[in-house]
Amino acid sequence: MTAPFRIVPLDSQHDRSSFHCGSKPLDTYFHRQVTQDIRRRITACFVALNQKNQIAGFYTLASSSIDLSSLPEEIGNKLPRYPSVPAVRMGRLAVSEHCKGVGLGGALLADALTRILNAEIAAFALVVDAKDDHAAAFYRHHGMIPFPTSPLMLFLPMSTARAVIG
Ligand SMILES: CC(C)(COP(=O)(O)OP(=O)(O)OC[C@H]1O[C@@H](n2cnc3c(N)ncnc32)[C@H](O)[C@@H]1OP(=O)(O)O)[C@@H](O)C(=O)NCCC(=O)NCCS
């Protein structure tokens, strides 16, 4: 990414109303719902700010888990026989219409992985919900693996992220 953005937790000083990513449900969630979810500790939200402190992108993170039986066999077989393993879910990721294609989506994904790698609480993988095939293609482009029975849900083992991000 070449454009100068900084990624910080969303707070009340940030103007969410002028953010538009081209997906109405994502915009509506960000304008109307996200702060309630943060207050209730349902989600955390991080925003990319440009040099004028305008929001250029955001993502949300929350704790989650993965049923062992839903993982591809070759990955599940290497894990302990617990019913599920811990994960972090990126429920939403969006980049402003003005900032698409400059690497910000990839930078937000990398930022989320770095936060998870640096956290003291363990997670086996990052899980994402892609809203459609186009979004799923973005995640596959970044090495994420679709769940065999739900191709719009993808995951990336944190061991893989650590190897790539360091
Ligand atoms: C999907 C989205 C987050 C991508 O953000 P972006 O900032 O435009 O993407 P980037 O510029 O960071 O792209 C990084 C890389 O992904 C690739 N890429 C981007 N969108 C892609 C897609 N839909 N399919 C495959 N690859 C894609 C780019 O070509 C680029 O490749 P490179 O690093 O090899 O050059 C953005 O288009 C968006 O906000 N869309 C609307 C909301 C949405 O679909 N969110 C997804 C989760 S529900």
Short mmCIF file of C-alpha atoms and ligand atoms in Angstrom, two decimals:
data_model
loop_
_atom_site.label_atom_id
_atom_site.label_comp_id
_atom_site.label_asym_id
_atom_site.label_seq_id
_atom_site.Cartn_x
_atom_site.Cartn_y
_atom_site.Cartn_z
CA MET A 1 0.00 0.00 0.00
CA THR A 2 1.45 3.38 -0.96
CA ALA A 3 -1.28 5.76 0.25
CA PRO A 4 -0.68 7.09 3.77
CA PHE A 5 -3.32 5.62 6.08
CA ARG A 6 -3.23 4.86 9.78
CA ILE A 7 -5.40 2.17 11.32
CA VAL A 8 -6.89 2.81 14.76
CA PRO A 9 -9.86 1.67 16.87
CA LEU A 10 -13.08 3.47 15.88
CA ASP A 11 -14.01 6.22 18.34
CA SER A 12 -16.68 8.90 18.69
CA GLN A 13 -14.49 11.59 17.03
CA HIS A 14 -14.57 9.77 13.67
CA ASP A 15 -17.20 10.81 11.12
CA ARG A 16 -18.87 7.59 9.94
CA SER A 17 -21.68 9.31 8.02
CA SER A 18 -19.59 10.24 4.96
CA PHE A 19 -18.24 6.70 4.51
CA HIS A 20 -19.63 4.78 1.52
CA CYS A 21 -18.23 1.51 0.20
CA GLY A 22 -20.84 0.69 -2.46
CA SER A 23 -22.62 -1.95 -0.37
CA LYS A 24 -25.77 -0.57 1.28
CA PRO A 25 -25.97 -3.20 4.06
CA LEU A 26 -22.33 -2.58 5.01
CA ASP A 27 -22.77 1.21 4.95
CA THR A 28 -25.98 1.02 6.98
CA TYR A 29 -24.35 -1.23 9.56
CA PHE A 30 -21.39 1.16 9.85
CA HIS A 31 -23.58 4.29 10.07
CA ARG A 32 -26.24 2.96 12.45
CA GLN A 33 -25.25 -0.20 14.29
CA VAL A 34 -21.54 -0.58 14.87
CA THR A 35 -21.23 1.73 17.89
CA GLN A 36 -24.01 -0.14 19.71
CA ASP A 37 -22.24 -3.43 19.00
CA ILE A 38 -18.98 -1.98 20.34
CA ARG A 39 -20.72 -0.71 23.51
CA ARG A 40 -22.23 -4.15 24.11
CA ARG A 41 -18.86 -5.83 23.44
CA ILE A 42 -20.34 -7.75 20.50
CA THR A 43 -17.58 -6.51 18.22
CA ALA A 44 -14.46 -4.38 17.95
CA CYS A 45 -14.06 -2.04 14.99
CA PHE A 46 -10.91 -0.58 13.45
CA VAL A 47 -10.80 2.21 10.88
CA ALA A 48 -8.23 3.37 8.35
CA LEU A 49 -7.90 7.17 8.40
CA ASN A 50 -6.45 9.24 5.59
CA GLN A 51 -4.32 12.31 6.20
CA LYS A 52 -7.47 14.44 6.71
CA ASN A 53 -8.68 11.97 9.35
CA GLN A 54 -11.48 10.81 7.06
CA ILE A 55 -12.47 7.14 7.26
CA ALA A 56 -11.18 5.26 4.21
CA GLY A 57 -12.00 1.73 5.39
CA PHE A 58 -13.03 -0.35 8.36
CA TYR A 59 -13.20 -3.89 9.66
CA THR A 60 -14.76 -5.61 12.65
CA LEU A 61 -13.37 -8.40 14.81
CA ALA A 62 -15.04 -10.63 17.38
CA SER A 63 -14.24 -13.89 19.09
CA SER A 64 -15.59 -17.03 17.48
CA SER A 65 -14.97 -20.74 17.14
CA ILE A 66 -14.74 -23.34 14.38
CA ASP A 67 -16.33 -26.78 14.59
CA LEU A 68 -13.56 -29.26 13.97
CA SER A 69 -15.86 -31.24 11.69
CA SER A 70 -16.29 -28.23 9.36
CA LEU A 71 -12.58 -27.92 8.53
CA PRO A 72 -11.04 -29.64 5.51
CA GLU A 73 -9.99 -33.13 6.66
CA GLU A 74 -6.26 -32.61 6.09
CA ILE A 75 -6.30 -29.61 8.46
CA GLY A 76 -8.77 -30.95 11.05
CA ASN A 77 -6.81 -34.22 11.35
CA LYS A 78 -3.78 -32.34 12.65
CA LEU A 79 -5.70 -30.70 15.52
CA PRO A 80 -6.56 -32.08 18.97
CA ARG A 81 -9.88 -33.91 19.16
CA TYR A 82 -11.84 -31.05 20.73
CA PRO A 83 -15.31 -30.39 19.27
CA SER A 84 -14.20 -26.88 18.24
CA VAL A 85 -11.14 -24.65 18.10
CA PRO A 86 -10.94 -20.92 18.94
CA ALA A 87 -11.01 -18.35 16.17
CA VAL A 88 -11.46 -14.64 15.52
CA ARG A 89 -14.18 -13.58 13.09
CA MET A 90 -13.86 -10.61 10.77
CA GLY A 91 -17.56 -10.01 10.30
CA ARG A 92 -17.18 -7.02 8.03
CA LEU A 93 -14.48 -5.38 5.93
CA ALA A 94 -15.05 -2.44 3.60
CA VAL A 95 -13.06 0.19 1.75
CA SER A 96 -14.45 3.58 0.70
CA GLU A 97 -15.42 3.90 -2.97
CA HIS A 98 -12.72 6.62 -3.33
CA CYS A 99 -9.93 4.40 -2.03
CA LYS A 100 -10.51 1.04 -3.73
CA GLY A 101 -7.67 -0.58 -5.61
CA VAL A 102 -4.78 1.11 -3.78
CA GLY A 103 -4.09 -1.84 -1.47
CA LEU A 104 -6.13 -0.67 1.51
CA GLY A 105 -8.33 -3.80 1.69
CA GLY A 106 -5.22 -5.98 1.81
CA ALA A 107 -3.64 -3.66 4.40
CA LEU A 108 -6.73 -3.86 6.63
CA LEU A 109 -6.66 -7.66 6.42
CA ALA A 110 -2.94 -7.68 7.31
CA ASP A 111 -3.62 -5.30 10.21
CA ALA A 112 -6.31 -7.63 11.58
CA LEU A 113 -3.97 -10.64 11.34
CA THR A 114 -1.20 -8.69 13.10
CA ARG A 115 -3.54 -7.74 15.95
CA ILE A 116 -4.57 -11.37 16.38
CA LEU A 117 -0.94 -12.58 16.27
CA ASN A 118 -0.02 -10.00 18.94
CA ALA A 119 -2.97 -10.80 21.21
CA GLU A 120 -2.38 -12.78 24.41
CA ILE A 121 -5.50 -14.88 23.83
CA ALA A 122 -5.01 -17.76 21.42
CA ALA A 123 -6.90 -18.20 18.17
CA PHE A 124 -6.32 -21.00 15.69
CA ALA A 125 -7.55 -19.02 12.68
CA LEU A 126 -9.13 -15.87 11.30
CA VAL A 127 -12.59 -16.56 9.90
CA VAL A 128 -14.35 -14.23 7.45
CA ASP A 129 -17.88 -13.99 6.09
CA ALA A 130 -17.81 -12.94 2.45
CA LYS A 131 -21.00 -11.17 1.38
CA ASP A 132 -20.84 -12.55 -2.17
CA ASP A 133 -18.58 -14.38 -4.67
CA HIS A 134 -16.67 -11.20 -5.49
CA ALA A 135 -15.73 -10.71 -1.83
CA ALA A 136 -14.87 -14.42 -1.50
CA ALA A 137 -12.49 -14.03 -4.48
CA PHE A 138 -10.75 -11.16 -2.65
CA TYR A 139 -10.18 -13.39 0.38
CA ARG A 140 -9.06 -16.36 -1.73
CA HIS A 141 -6.60 -14.01 -3.47
CA HIS A 142 -5.07 -13.47 -0.02
CA GLY A 143 -4.69 -17.19 0.64
CA MET A 144 -7.83 -17.75 2.67
CA ILE A 145 -9.40 -21.22 2.45
CA PRO A 146 -13.16 -21.70 1.89
CA PHE A 147 -14.96 -24.06 4.29
CA PRO A 148 -15.90 -27.13 2.24
CA THR A 149 -19.64 -26.82 2.91
CA SER A 150 -19.91 -22.97 3.03
CA PRO A 151 -17.75 -21.37 0.31
CA LEU A 152 -18.68 -17.82 1.44
CA MET A 153 -17.07 -18.55 4.80
CA LEU A 154 -13.28 -18.70 4.65
CA PHE A 155 -10.47 -19.10 7.15
CA LEU A 156 -6.74 -18.57 7.43
CA PRO A 157 -4.77 -20.55 10.03
CA MET A 158 -2.76 -18.13 12.18
CA SER A 159 0.29 -20.36 11.68
CA THR A 160 0.09 -19.47 7.96
CA ALA A 161 -0.39 -15.78 8.78
CA ARG A 162 2.62 -15.85 11.09
CA ALA A 163 4.76 -17.39 8.35
CA VAL A 164 3.72 -14.67 5.88
CA ILE A 165 3.58 -11.63 8.19
CA GLY A 166 6.39 -12.68 10.55
C1 LIG B 1 -13.33 -6.20 -1.30
C2 LIG B 1 -12.62 -4.91 -0.91
C3 LIG B 1 -12.50 -4.84 0.63
C4 LIG B 1 -11.22 -4.89 -1.54
O1 LIG B 1 -10.54 -3.74 -1.10
P1 LIG B 1 -9.49 -2.95 -2.04
O2 LIG B 1 -8.81 -1.95 -1.18
O3 LIG B 1 -10.16 -2.45 -3.26
O4 LIG B 1 -8.50 -4.12 -2.47
P2 LIG B 1 -6.91 -3.98 -2.55
O5 LIG B 1 -6.55 -2.78 -3.37
O6 LIG B 1 -6.34 -4.03 -1.16
O7 LIG B 1 -6.52 -5.32 -3.31
C5 LIG B 1 -5.46 -6.10 -2.84
C6 LIG B 1 -5.27 -7.24 -3.80
O8 LIG B 1 -6.50 -7.97 -3.89
C7 LIG B 1 -6.90 -8.06 -5.26
N1 LIG B 1 -8.37 -7.99 -5.27
C8 LIG B 1 -9.15 -6.94 -4.93
N2 LIG B 1 -10.46 -7.27 -5.03
C9 LIG B 1 -10.47 -8.56 -5.49
C10 LIG B 1 -11.51 -9.46 -5.82
N3 LIG B 1 -12.80 -9.14 -5.66
N4 LIG B 1 -11.18 -10.70 -6.25
C11 LIG B 1 -9.88 -11.07 -6.38
N5 LIG B 1 -8.86 -10.26 -6.07
C12 LIG B 1 -9.14 -9.01 -5.64
C13 LIG B 1 -6.26 -6.88 -5.94
O9 LIG B 1 -6.10 -7.14 -7.32
C14 LIG B 1 -4.93 -6.79 -5.23
O10 LIG B 1 -4.05 -7.76 -5.76
P3 LIG B 1 -2.44 -7.58 -5.69
O11 LIG B 1 -2.08 -7.29 -4.25
O12 LIG B 1 -1.93 -8.91 -6.14
O13 LIG B 1 -2.15 -6.44 -6.59
C15 LIG B 1 -13.38 -3.65 -1.44
O14 LIG B 1 -13.57 -3.78 -2.83
C16 LIG B 1 -14.74 -3.39 -0.78
O15 LIG B 1 -14.82 -2.69 0.22
N6 LIG B 1 -15.84 -3.95 -1.37
C17 LIG B 1 -17.19 -3.74 -0.86
C18 LIG B 1 -17.41 -4.46 0.44
C19 LIG B 1 -16.96 -5.93 0.41
O16 LIG B 1 -17.16 -6.64 -0.57
N7 LIG B 1 -16.35 -6.38 1.51
C20 LIG B 1 -15.81 -7.74 1.60
C21 LIG B 1 -16.21 -8.43 2.84
S1 LIG B 1 -17.93 -8.70 3.05
#
